[in-house]
Amino acid sequence: MTSNSGAATSTMSVSSPTTMETMAATPDAAESSQSPSATRVRPSTQTSQFQRFVQESTGRILPVYGQALFNSPQAYAADNALPTPLDYVLGPGDEVRLQVLGPIEFNANLTINRNGQVNLPKVGLVTLAGTAVRDLDQTLQTQLGKVFTNFTANATMGRLRGIQVYVVGQASQPGTFHLSSLSTLVNALFASGGPTANGSMRNIELKRAGKTISTLDLYNFIARGDKTGDQPLMSGDVIVIPPVGPRVALTGVIDQAAIYELKPGSSTIADVLSLSGGVPALATRQKAVLERINPLSNPPRQVQDLVLDAQGLNQGLNDGDVITLLGISPAFANAVTLQGTVAAPLRYRWFEGMKILDLIPERDALITGDYYKRKNLLVQNSELAENAGSGVGSRIKSMVDQINWEYAVIERLDRSQLSSQLIPFNLGKAVLQRDPAHNLALLPGDVVTILSQNDLRVPNERKSHLVRVEGEVAVPGIYQAVPGETLAQLLKRVGGLTPQAYLFGAELTRETVKVRQQSNLDSLIRKLEAQAQAQASSATANLSGDRAAQAQALQQQQHAQLKSQIDRLKSFKSNGRMSLELDPRGQTLAALPALTLEDGDRILIPATPGFVSAFGSVNNENVSIYKPGKTVGDVIRTAGLTEDAEPDQAFVLRADGSIIARRDNSGLFSGNFESIAIMPGDTVVVPAQIDRESRYNFITRVVKDWTQIFANLGLGVAAINSISK
């Protein structure tokens, strides 16, 4: 015979409390007045006095162990769609589906009446109440055999009956519950929301006809899946949840910190820890803290130390105990740490006699992983590949982290003073030269830090100097300058100059100079803004009379012009060019100053230009052909001066970046200003009279003269020309 309850439609519900008025004495009794269709009961969220006591001691509200399972009561409801168990006992309301084959054939759905009987065709009333499902076929065969012969009968279970049980005591929602007849004690407990925070989970009783037929320990079911004590329910059963028994709190380094109920009898620390998986790996076994209540002492609370060995784990627990598990020390017993500019910044196993070379056995240990990542990006990033030519110098410099070979340090804990001790050593001598004096011994807990040249500024001669050489040289390229190497020495080393080289116009730009020039430019802009604001305020205060409106409009126009000039000045960036102050008559490498090269220097040797130019208050701002013997006076006469020109402030911006002013033309060059010989690429600048309200004389009043703009700000003629427009 097969059994099936797929047609069963019985559902769990809570009955109206009209028949349970005697339960109103409990705080949750009012909640039981739900309609029979209510199927979801939430567990009580009320905290117990013991939970609040533990919170005062530990600062944490600990949950009651196992109570969270009752947040989903439907997950533990009996499933009527499953086959009916063979030990299921039939009762009034159950439906039996009977099929008879033979001389006489018929199908019948037989519902057991309240007397426990069904009416079989031709047979009459047959008692099935109390019959187990495994015996149902045999019982029906026997009864039908009294009338029929040569037949077969097959019986299956149809719709199952519902049962009514009572949940009383410390339940989250005590009351009357209508459940499936397949329900067990555990199903009913979840239907009622489980015990409250003050209800027992370890001593739940099932009573039938006034007798206790089972006692359930929910901890066995929750922690081990053991359903010993779980019994099928029958209509009229009473489930009693008594008050909670002795409790302890388990907190500290443990995932299931909670309030645990002790099992009746004696419970040990090991018993409680077994419910949460045992002693955690992150908890130290050398020490735990036990807070205990001793009612005979004053004050009654005491603290005890525990060792979680076999003896400590077998120690008995008392009601109110609070056990705190302490974490293991984060210290490593046998490790040294390598950090900084290294391939693998990690903790390494320490062993007796370990030294620096054991930690850094070869140079490859100092190549960071970022180096290889940057190299790989060169073929993966199309933008980097397209700009490789323009930024190759900075790319090469940033590709590998430059090691500081002269200084590395061991950080060691001085346990006598509990302070950090720094032990420096020469990394190059230790790793490269294998010098025993710098191959220092290591101790457990040491931290070895390898620094790069970006971490500490090292002497200039120890840095890697990459210099860009372009223009009219034998082999343009990016070169690594040796420490102390000069411009002339480098140009000679790379093959010298081409015949078209114009050494007097050589440009040397330097990052440190660029930073200084930009700082000067920023300071000038702030000064201009402050004085422009002061000038505007003064002009506004002096406005009066009939022409006040006209004067105000003019003043606003001038202020707008000044602001436009300052905004254009903000858009310029200093070029970082250094004036080499070369002798125009010297065109050999020996004429170059003995200037030591720096990292990032850019050297451009132009071809000899065939022109000179004039700029400023001249009639013809244009270039003119250079001719040997041409003087400053020749250029001025060719360009012609305007009415507002200030010849006394004229100066020459040399092709080498130097400046010769009319007011200071003595020294290296003799004779008056107009007789100075012009060199190819020179520019003659004639400023406007300072008292003329031109578009740019406000700036010259602040700067005093144009020569400061060129010399201190790193701006070219094109920038000044833009300001004046």
XYZ file of C-alpha atoms in Angstrom, residues 10-699:
690
model
C -5.133 21.523 6.743
C -3.247 24.663 7.865
C -1.790 25.927 11.127
C -3.784 28.627 12.882
C -4.336 30.230 16.250
C -7.842 29.959 17.625
C -9.874 32.682 19.204
C -9.044 33.010 22.904
C -12.700 32.799 23.932
C -12.120 29.258 25.079
C -8.767 30.119 26.643
C -9.678 32.920 28.993
C -7.790 31.240 31.768
C -4.560 32.093 29.944
C -5.085 35.848 30.200
C -2.830 35.948 33.232
C 0.249 35.911 31.003
C 1.426 39.195 29.375
C 1.175 37.759 25.875
C -2.311 36.281 26.250
C -3.923 39.236 24.525
C -1.878 38.557 21.419
C -3.523 35.118 21.062
C -6.806 36.729 20.019
C -6.019 36.341 16.336
C -8.279 35.034 13.647
C -7.827 31.372 12.757
C -6.222 32.455 9.481
C -3.246 34.051 11.242
C -0.247 31.821 10.628
C 2.824 33.906 11.458
C 3.908 34.446 15.048
C 7.022 36.449 15.818
C 9.147 35.564 18.831
C 9.243 37.902 21.775
C 11.838 40.684 21.537
C 11.592 41.561 25.222
C 14.935 41.374 27.040
C 15.305 39.609 30.358
C 16.773 40.992 33.538
C 19.788 38.727 33.079
C 20.406 40.150 29.600
C 20.372 43.661 31.050
C 22.654 42.534 33.878
C 25.158 41.182 31.359
C 24.901 44.397 29.332
C 25.897 46.427 32.386
C 28.925 44.160 32.834
C 30.084 43.775 29.223
C 28.524 46.703 27.371
C 26.698 44.328 25.007
C 23.121 43.058 24.771
C 23.622 39.359 24.173
C 20.911 37.368 22.379
C 19.346 34.272 23.866
C 20.921 31.229 22.272
C 18.599 29.685 19.668
C 15.935 32.366 19.812
C 16.806 33.690 16.350
C 15.553 30.416 14.805
C 12.007 31.376 15.717
C 12.137 34.371 13.374
C 10.944 32.041 10.576
C 8.275 29.760 12.079
C 6.852 28.732 8.697
C 10.203 27.131 7.806
C 9.462 24.486 10.459
C 5.774 23.852 9.705
C 4.680 20.297 8.854
C 4.407 19.706 5.092
C 1.157 17.913 4.222
C 2.350 17.368 0.654
C 4.822 14.736 1.828
C 3.876 11.051 1.971
C 2.115 10.140 5.181
C 4.479 8.378 7.616
C 3.832 4.665 8.063
C 3.480 5.114 11.820
C 0.801 7.770 11.389
C -2.313 6.788 13.383
C -5.643 7.436 11.719
C -8.355 9.357 13.510
C -11.679 11.139 12.961
C -11.514 13.523 10.003
C -8.870 11.623 8.007
C -9.787 10.672 4.459
C -8.986 7.259 2.958
C -9.061 6.727 -0.810
C -9.988 3.112 -1.573
C -9.722 1.346 -4.953
C -11.114 -2.221 -5.354
C -10.430 -4.358 -8.458
C -11.942 -7.797 -9.207
C -15.448 -9.206 -9.826
C -16.694 -5.980 -8.417
C -14.853 -2.724 -8.987
C -15.331 0.580 -7.238
C -13.464 3.695 -5.988
C -14.451 5.426 -2.788
C -13.267 8.417 -0.696
C -13.958 7.382 2.872
C -13.842 9.968 5.691
C -13.490 8.624 9.196
C -16.417 9.908 11.250
C -16.248 11.123 14.805
C -16.824 7.578 15.983
C -13.687 6.503 14.189
C -15.524 4.505 11.510
C -16.016 4.404 7.727
C -18.881 2.845 5.767
C -17.626 0.200 3.278
C -20.011 -0.769 0.433
C -21.618 -4.175 1.044
C -19.572 -4.473 4.218
C -20.902 -1.774 6.500
C -19.205 0.192 9.250
C -15.536 -0.535 9.843
C -13.467 1.036 12.630
C -10.234 2.622 11.362
C -9.454 5.080 14.173
C -6.284 3.985 15.933
C -5.035 2.071 12.902
C -1.502 2.862 11.699
C -0.972 3.633 8.036
C 1.280 0.584 7.640
C -1.673 -1.630 8.734
C -4.385 0.092 6.702
C -4.244 -2.229 3.628
C -4.387 -5.354 5.725
C -7.308 -4.055 7.796
C -9.376 -3.206 4.709
C -8.443 -6.488 2.963
C -9.690 -8.399 6.001
C -13.007 -6.546 6.188
C -13.693 -6.728 2.438
C -12.714 -10.422 2.399
C -15.716 -11.184 4.564
C -17.927 -10.375 1.562
C -15.790 -10.522 -1.599
C -13.357 -12.969 -3.100
C -10.779 -12.809 -5.845
C -10.197 -9.034 -5.472
C -7.398 -6.606 -4.778
C -7.717 -3.463 -2.706
C -5.427 -0.434 -2.598
C -5.799 2.361 -0.033
C -4.050 5.731 0.077
C -4.415 8.707 2.371
C -6.308 11.706 1.114
C -6.969 14.851 3.105
C -5.643 14.652 6.639
C -7.459 15.846 9.677
C -6.463 18.900 11.709
C -5.643 18.809 15.398
C -6.010 21.321 18.196
C -3.213 21.737 20.742
C -2.539 24.157 23.572
C 0.692 26.039 24.234
C 0.979 27.508 27.722
C 3.636 28.966 29.989
C 6.502 31.188 28.870
C 5.638 31.097 25.158
C 5.998 34.112 22.904
C 2.306 33.656 22.066
C 0.467 31.147 24.230
C -2.896 29.956 22.979
C -4.830 27.333 21.074
C -3.320 26.217 17.782
C -4.942 24.302 14.913
C -2.216 22.278 13.237
C -1.812 19.530 10.706
C -2.145 16.074 12.171
C 1.407 15.469 10.935
C 2.723 18.125 13.335
C 5.128 17.304 16.127
C 6.095 19.038 19.329
C 8.812 21.034 17.522
C 6.316 22.233 14.878
C 4.001 23.520 17.576
C 6.795 25.353 19.369
C 7.745 27.219 16.210
C 4.083 27.960 15.526
C 3.862 29.694 18.906
C 7.035 31.751 18.356
C 9.077 29.701 20.790
C 9.945 30.504 24.393
C 10.322 34.101 25.554
C 13.599 35.367 26.944
C 12.406 34.071 30.310
C 11.197 30.731 28.978
C 13.103 27.455 29.104
C 14.423 25.802 25.956
C 15.773 22.776 27.754
C 12.807 21.455 29.731
C 9.683 21.723 27.527
C 6.931 19.267 28.449
C 4.280 17.560 26.301
C 1.232 16.548 28.336
C -1.529 14.238 27.171
C -4.526 13.292 29.262
C -2.852 14.825 32.321
C 0.369 12.871 31.929
C 3.800 14.032 30.773
C 4.647 11.860 27.816
C 7.795 13.691 26.641
C 10.340 16.306 27.734
C 12.173 18.156 24.967
C 15.604 19.812 25.118
C 15.612 22.260 22.183
C 19.396 22.716 22.458
C 19.855 19.136 21.205
C 17.727 19.934 18.170
C 19.319 23.362 17.485
C 22.951 22.402 17.994
C 22.999 18.738 16.953
C 19.779 18.071 15.003
C 18.767 15.545 17.659
C 14.949 15.258 17.840
C 14.909 12.948 20.813
C 11.847 13.933 22.797
C 10.022 15.289 19.759
C 6.673 13.454 19.568
C 3.743 13.477 17.104
C 0.903 15.542 18.447
C -2.650 14.559 19.025
C -5.653 16.755 19.409
C -5.952 17.999 22.954
C -2.225 17.870 23.725
C -0.831 20.556 26.029
C 2.688 21.966 25.577
C 4.115 23.569 28.696
C 7.099 25.977 28.493
C 8.333 26.449 32.069
C 10.408 29.413 33.289
C 14.031 29.383 32.213
C 16.526 27.530 34.349
C 20.015 28.649 35.415
C 21.701 30.866 32.819
C 25.236 31.913 31.950
C 26.615 34.429 29.462
C 29.375 33.617 27.003
C 31.089 36.620 25.386
C 34.422 37.861 24.104
C 36.299 36.306 21.175
C 33.505 34.020 20.030
C 31.108 34.187 17.113
C 28.071 32.920 19.047
C 28.225 35.204 22.051
C 24.886 34.620 23.757
C 22.909 33.793 26.883
C 22.928 30.028 27.456
C 20.594 28.019 29.647
C 22.264 25.336 31.711
C 21.048 21.785 31.454
C 19.272 20.501 34.550
C 21.868 18.886 36.737
C 25.464 20.010 36.243
C 26.958 21.843 33.265
C 30.599 22.666 32.588
C 32.349 25.281 30.506
C 33.044 22.598 27.904
C 29.302 21.825 27.665
C 28.464 25.448 26.899
C 31.351 25.893 24.475
C 30.297 22.745 22.607
C 27.037 24.481 21.699
C 29.015 27.202 19.890
C 31.599 24.945 18.251
C 34.177 24.638 21.010
C 37.041 26.932 21.960
C 37.581 29.327 18.997
C 40.981 29.325 17.321
C 41.265 33.076 17.928
C 40.730 32.714 21.697
C 43.702 32.153 23.926
C 43.620 29.068 26.109
C 46.024 30.549 28.617
C 43.475 32.847 30.170
C 39.739 33.489 30.323
C 37.756 35.548 32.801
C 34.872 34.208 34.879
C 32.590 36.661 36.685
C 30.582 34.878 39.369
C 27.900 35.816 41.874
C 28.570 34.607 45.413
C 25.574 35.529 47.571
C 27.532 34.810 50.750
C 30.160 37.510 50.109
C 29.826 41.279 50.245
C 29.879 42.526 47.578
C 28.650 39.347 45.944
C 30.358 39.676 42.549
C 33.802 38.134 42.063
C 36.249 37.648 39.208
C 38.187 34.443 38.613
C 40.878 33.546 36.104
C 40.487 30.429 34.016
C 42.889 28.342 31.970
C 41.052 26.568 29.171
C 42.864 23.276 29.584
C 41.151 19.985 30.376
C 40.742 20.910 34.032
C 39.470 24.407 33.315
C 36.982 23.208 30.708
C 35.529 20.727 33.200
C 34.829 23.417 35.783
C 31.181 23.569 36.743
C 29.096 26.665 36.080
C 26.664 28.489 38.355
C 23.587 30.504 37.591
C 24.615 34.087 36.668
C 28.165 33.298 35.535
C 29.656 35.492 32.804
C 32.522 33.892 30.842
C 34.714 36.161 28.707
C 37.074 34.578 26.195
C 40.178 36.634 25.501
C 41.834 36.939 22.102
C 45.216 35.587 21.198
C 48.116 38.020 21.023
C 48.630 39.515 17.542
C 52.383 39.146 17.994
C 54.288 36.631 15.877
C 56.681 34.404 17.752
C 59.100 33.807 14.874
C 58.671 36.472 12.223
C 60.551 39.455 10.862
C 58.862 41.993 8.599
C 60.293 43.354 5.365
C 58.641 46.506 4.045
C 59.239 49.490 1.788
C 60.747 49.387 -1.690
C 60.908 45.620 -1.991
C 59.477 42.927 -4.243
C 57.470 41.190 -1.527
C 56.672 43.210 1.595
C 55.758 40.354 3.914
C 56.401 38.673 7.229
C 59.162 36.083 6.927
C 60.028 33.161 9.181
C 62.795 34.004 11.599
C 65.396 31.407 12.504
C 68.362 31.411 14.827
C 71.281 33.312 13.294
C 69.161 35.050 10.649
C 70.778 38.131 9.054
C 69.997 40.810 6.486
C 71.262 38.709 3.566
C 68.940 35.885 4.589
C 66.046 38.297 4.278
C 67.339 40.030 1.110
C 69.460 37.372 -0.609
C 69.707 39.135 -3.993
C 69.038 42.413 -5.765
C 65.835 41.132 -7.376
C 64.246 41.179 -3.922
C 64.358 44.990 -4.160
C 62.472 45.295 -7.473
C 58.876 46.155 -6.660
C 55.988 44.520 -8.433
C 54.888 47.934 -9.702
C 57.930 47.998 -11.970
C 56.689 45.031 -13.983
C 53.131 46.349 -13.981
C 54.334 49.657 -15.449
C 56.293 47.800 -18.110
C 53.259 45.739 -19.045
C 51.156 48.881 -19.395
C 53.468 50.164 -22.114
C 51.942 47.764 -24.632
C 48.453 47.763 -23.154
C 47.851 51.515 -23.002
C 47.690 53.078 -26.481
C 47.803 56.601 -25.060
C 51.089 55.864 -23.293
C 52.487 54.401 -26.486
C 51.504 57.465 -28.539
C 53.115 59.841 -26.022
C 56.182 57.673 -25.407
C 58.451 60.057 -27.306
C 57.441 63.220 -25.481
C 57.484 61.722 -21.999
C 60.159 59.087 -22.301
C 62.456 60.804 -19.807
C 59.900 60.997 -17.019
C 58.660 57.514 -17.881
C 62.122 56.008 -17.588
C 62.704 57.829 -14.308
C 59.407 56.686 -12.813
C 59.626 53.130 -14.137
C 61.724 51.791 -11.288
C 61.841 53.015 -7.705
C 65.364 54.300 -7.079
C 66.799 52.517 -4.053
C 68.524 54.451 -1.291
C 71.576 52.208 -1.064
C 73.262 54.203 1.696
C 70.514 53.935 4.296
C 68.097 51.262 5.465
C 66.878 50.707 8.980
C 65.867 47.966 11.399
C 63.085 48.828 13.816
C 63.354 46.776 17.002
C 61.347 46.758 20.214
C 63.496 47.424 23.259
C 61.616 45.317 25.770
C 63.510 46.715 28.740
C 62.292 50.254 27.973
C 59.221 49.334 25.856
C 60.404 51.751 23.186
C 61.303 51.488 19.511
C 64.978 51.269 18.658
C 66.251 52.233 15.184
C 69.325 50.431 13.868
C 70.522 51.923 10.546
C 72.769 50.076 8.112
C 74.234 50.584 4.653
C 72.084 48.556 2.281
C 74.583 48.709 -0.579
C 77.407 47.403 1.542
C 75.224 44.656 2.947
C 73.610 43.414 -0.300
C 75.977 44.506 -3.058
C 79.342 44.257 -1.338
C 78.435 41.531 1.153
C 80.141 43.481 3.920
C 79.783 41.483 7.176
C 79.805 44.692 9.199
C 76.478 45.690 7.638
C 74.975 42.204 7.373
C 73.305 42.688 10.739
C 71.745 39.925 12.810
C 67.963 39.945 13.110
C 65.703 39.175 16.062
C 62.074 38.028 16.140
C 59.730 40.966 15.688
C 62.231 43.123 13.758
C 60.892 45.356 10.977
C 63.356 46.019 8.140
C 62.482 49.081 6.039
C 64.037 49.692 2.618
C 63.721 53.311 1.495
C 63.694 54.810 -1.969
C 65.240 58.106 -3.007
C 61.743 59.581 -2.922
C 61.369 58.749 0.759
C 64.481 60.675 1.836
C 66.284 63.338 -0.155
C 69.780 62.086 -0.871
C 72.805 64.096 -2.023
C 72.548 65.193 -5.622
C 75.540 63.117 -6.734
C 73.820 59.929 -5.591
C 70.704 60.521 -7.645
C 70.056 59.192 -11.095
C 70.290 62.158 -13.495
C 68.406 61.836 -16.779
C 69.084 64.713 -19.191
C 67.305 65.365 -22.485
C 69.563 66.607 -25.307
C 67.924 67.859 -28.525
C 68.610 69.943 -31.571
C 71.907 70.382 -33.367
C 73.934 67.712 -31.616
C 75.535 64.618 -33.067
C 73.187 62.162 -31.351
C 70.083 63.695 -29.736
C 68.596 61.577 -26.993
C 68.060 61.038 -23.274
C 71.277 60.409 -21.370
C 72.165 59.501 -17.834
C 74.612 62.100 -16.591
C 77.361 60.934 -14.305
C 77.677 62.669 -10.929
C 79.243 66.120 -11.299
C 79.100 66.082 -15.104
C 78.803 69.522 -16.737
C 76.913 70.639 -19.807
C 80.060 70.855 -21.910
C 81.239 67.418 -20.795
C 77.935 65.766 -21.669
C 77.749 67.414 -25.104
C 81.272 66.239 -25.813
C 80.446 62.701 -24.625
C 77.448 62.424 -26.974
C 79.486 63.397 -30.033
C 79.575 67.199 -29.959
C 77.675 69.703 -32.127
C 76.661 69.747 -35.766
C 78.036 72.419 -38.117
C 74.675 74.217 -38.000
C 74.645 74.469 -34.203
C 74.118 77.928 -32.689
C 75.743 77.518 -29.293
C 75.025 81.123 -28.247
C 71.289 80.350 -28.477
C 71.536 77.161 -26.408
C 68.561 76.690 -24.083
C 68.946 74.968 -20.744
C 65.660 74.499 -18.873
C 65.633 73.131 -15.327
C 62.760 71.987 -13.144
C 64.057 73.634 -9.960
C 64.397 76.960 -11.790
C 60.930 76.536 -13.252
C 59.443 76.059 -9.799
C 61.194 79.180 -8.516
C 60.111 81.263 -11.524
C 56.524 80.067 -11.209
C 56.547 81.034 -7.544
C 57.722 84.534 -8.516
C 54.990 84.734 -11.149
C 52.313 83.685 -8.656
C 53.541 86.286 -6.178
C 53.396 88.966 -8.884
C 49.821 88.014 -9.760
C 48.748 88.295 -6.122
C 50.460 91.686 -5.868
C 48.771 92.905 -9.056
C 45.350 91.802 -7.848
C 45.797 93.558 -4.504
C 46.981 96.840 -6.073
C 44.269 96.743 -8.739
C 41.645 96.422 -6.022
C 43.209 99.260 -4.030
C 43.356 101.460 -7.147
C 39.680 100.767 -7.898
C 38.639 101.607 -4.325
C 40.650 104.863 -4.341
C 39.205 105.948 -7.670
C 35.655 105.289 -6.474
C 36.198 107.336 -3.326
C 37.441 110.345 -5.358
C 34.458 110.438 -7.707
C 32.343 113.624 -7.330
C 30.754 116.370 -9.354
C 28.855 116.380 -12.606
C 31.259 114.019 -14.352
C 31.098 111.407 -11.639
C 29.011 108.991 -13.722
C 31.291 109.365 -16.760
C 34.384 108.927 -14.613
C 32.894 105.901 -12.949
C 32.186 104.269 -16.316
C 35.771 104.955 -17.420
C 37.090 103.561 -14.151
C 35.024 100.363 -14.592
C 36.349 99.963 -18.135
C 39.949 100.351 -16.964
C 39.357 97.895 -14.127
C 37.952 95.337 -16.592
C 41.051 95.799 -18.775
C 43.338 95.284 -15.809
C 41.444 92.146 -14.788
C 41.750 90.821 -18.338
C 45.505 91.424 -18.276
C 45.858 89.637 -14.932
C 43.750 86.702 -16.144
C 45.994 86.331 -19.192
C 49.022 86.480 -16.944
C 47.542 83.639 -14.864
C 47.369 81.447 -17.960
C 51.140 81.597 -18.512
C 53.568 79.082 -17.108
C 57.213 79.730 -16.444
C 59.582 77.918 -18.797
C 62.448 77.309 -16.349
C 65.109 78.558 -18.769
C 68.467 79.483 -17.292
C 70.519 82.315 -18.748
C 73.916 80.912 -19.745
C 75.446 84.425 -20.187
C 77.680 83.298 -23.032
C 80.285 85.368 -24.801
C 78.836 86.060 -28.276
C 82.310 85.630 -29.667
C 82.690 82.104 -28.288
C 81.084 79.290 -30.281
C 82.911 76.301 -28.820
C 81.999 73.935 -25.986
C 84.771 75.504 -23.930
C 82.706 78.725 -23.829
C 79.910 77.000 -21.898
C 79.823 77.649 -18.134
C 80.966 74.823 -15.856
C 77.410 74.144 -14.775
C 76.727 70.766 -13.143
C 73.721 69.034 -14.663
C 70.631 68.098 -12.658
C 68.023 65.428 -13.134
C 65.351 66.507 -15.596
C 67.483 69.142 -17.369
C 66.548 69.791 -21.006
C 69.196 71.042 -23.438
C 68.211 72.398 -26.839
C 70.898 73.515 -29.283
C 69.110 75.450 -32.073
C 70.292 76.018 -35.590
C 71.722 79.458 -36.296
C 68.775 81.818 -36.955
C 68.984 84.428 -39.695
C 66.929 87.160 -38.074
C 66.620 89.653 -35.222
C 63.399 91.251 -33.951
C 62.033 94.350 -32.258
C 59.148 94.560 -29.824
C 57.255 97.125 -27.769
C 56.667 100.775 -28.664
C 57.987 100.503 -32.187
C 56.263 101.144 -35.470
C 57.283 97.850 -37.025
C 57.051 94.866 -34.665
C 58.600 92.434 -37.042
C 61.725 90.457 -37.672
C 64.540 91.676 -39.832
C 67.367 89.862 -41.514
C 70.481 89.481 -39.438
C 73.648 90.879 -40.924
C 77.086 90.708 -39.324
C 77.980 94.007 -37.680
C 74.352 95.020 -37.129
C 73.874 96.960 -33.880
C 71.041 97.722 -31.488
C 70.785 101.193 -32.976
C 70.343 99.689 -36.441
C 67.429 97.558 -35.239
C 65.739 100.503 -33.488
C 66.098 102.729 -36.534
C 64.696 100.020 -38.776
C 61.692 99.413 -36.514
C 61.064 103.086 -35.680
C 59.886 104.401 -32.300
C 56.336 105.472 -31.479
C 55.473 108.722 -29.703
C 54.981 106.983 -26.363
C 58.258 105.035 -26.533
C 60.658 105.164 -23.607
C 64.111 104.616 -25.185
C 65.876 105.009 -21.849
C 64.173 101.768 -20.662
C 65.068 99.758 -23.770
C 66.881 96.458 -23.400
C 68.036 93.504 -25.462
C 66.797 89.979 -24.786
C 69.724 87.885 -25.941
C 69.368 84.548 -27.702
C 71.139 82.951 -24.733
C 68.425 84.226 -22.358
C 70.479 87.072 -20.849
C 69.342 90.709 -20.781
C 71.294 93.891 -21.573
C 69.585 97.125 -20.472
C 70.427 100.650 -21.662
C 70.829 101.865 -18.100
C 73.380 99.142 -17.333
C 75.447 98.462 -20.433
C 78.886 98.488 -18.894
C 80.935 95.527 -17.865
C 81.519 92.791 -20.364
C 80.452 94.896 -23.355
C 81.962 98.389 -23.771
C 80.483 101.366 -25.639
C 76.997 102.815 -25.537
C 73.757 100.854 -25.832
C 73.067 101.555 -29.513
C 76.521 100.349 -30.523
C 76.115 96.894 -29.008
C 76.434 94.254 -31.691
C 73.284 92.242 -32.288
C 73.502 88.464 -32.424
C 71.189 86.182 -34.430
C 67.953 85.548 -32.528
C 68.269 88.664 -30.317
C 65.174 90.762 -29.537
C 65.258 94.520 -28.877
C 62.469 95.627 -26.500
C 61.421 99.274 -26.187
C 58.827 99.776 -23.370
C 56.205 102.531 -23.379
C 56.384 105.596 -21.195
C 55.323 104.617 -17.714
C 52.918 107.550 -17.248
C 50.850 106.666 -20.308
C 47.622 104.794 -19.557
C 48.404 101.992 -21.969
C 47.040 98.504 -21.785
C 50.034 97.144 -19.958
C 51.760 100.012 -18.130
C 49.882 99.080 -14.955
C 51.962 95.908 -14.824
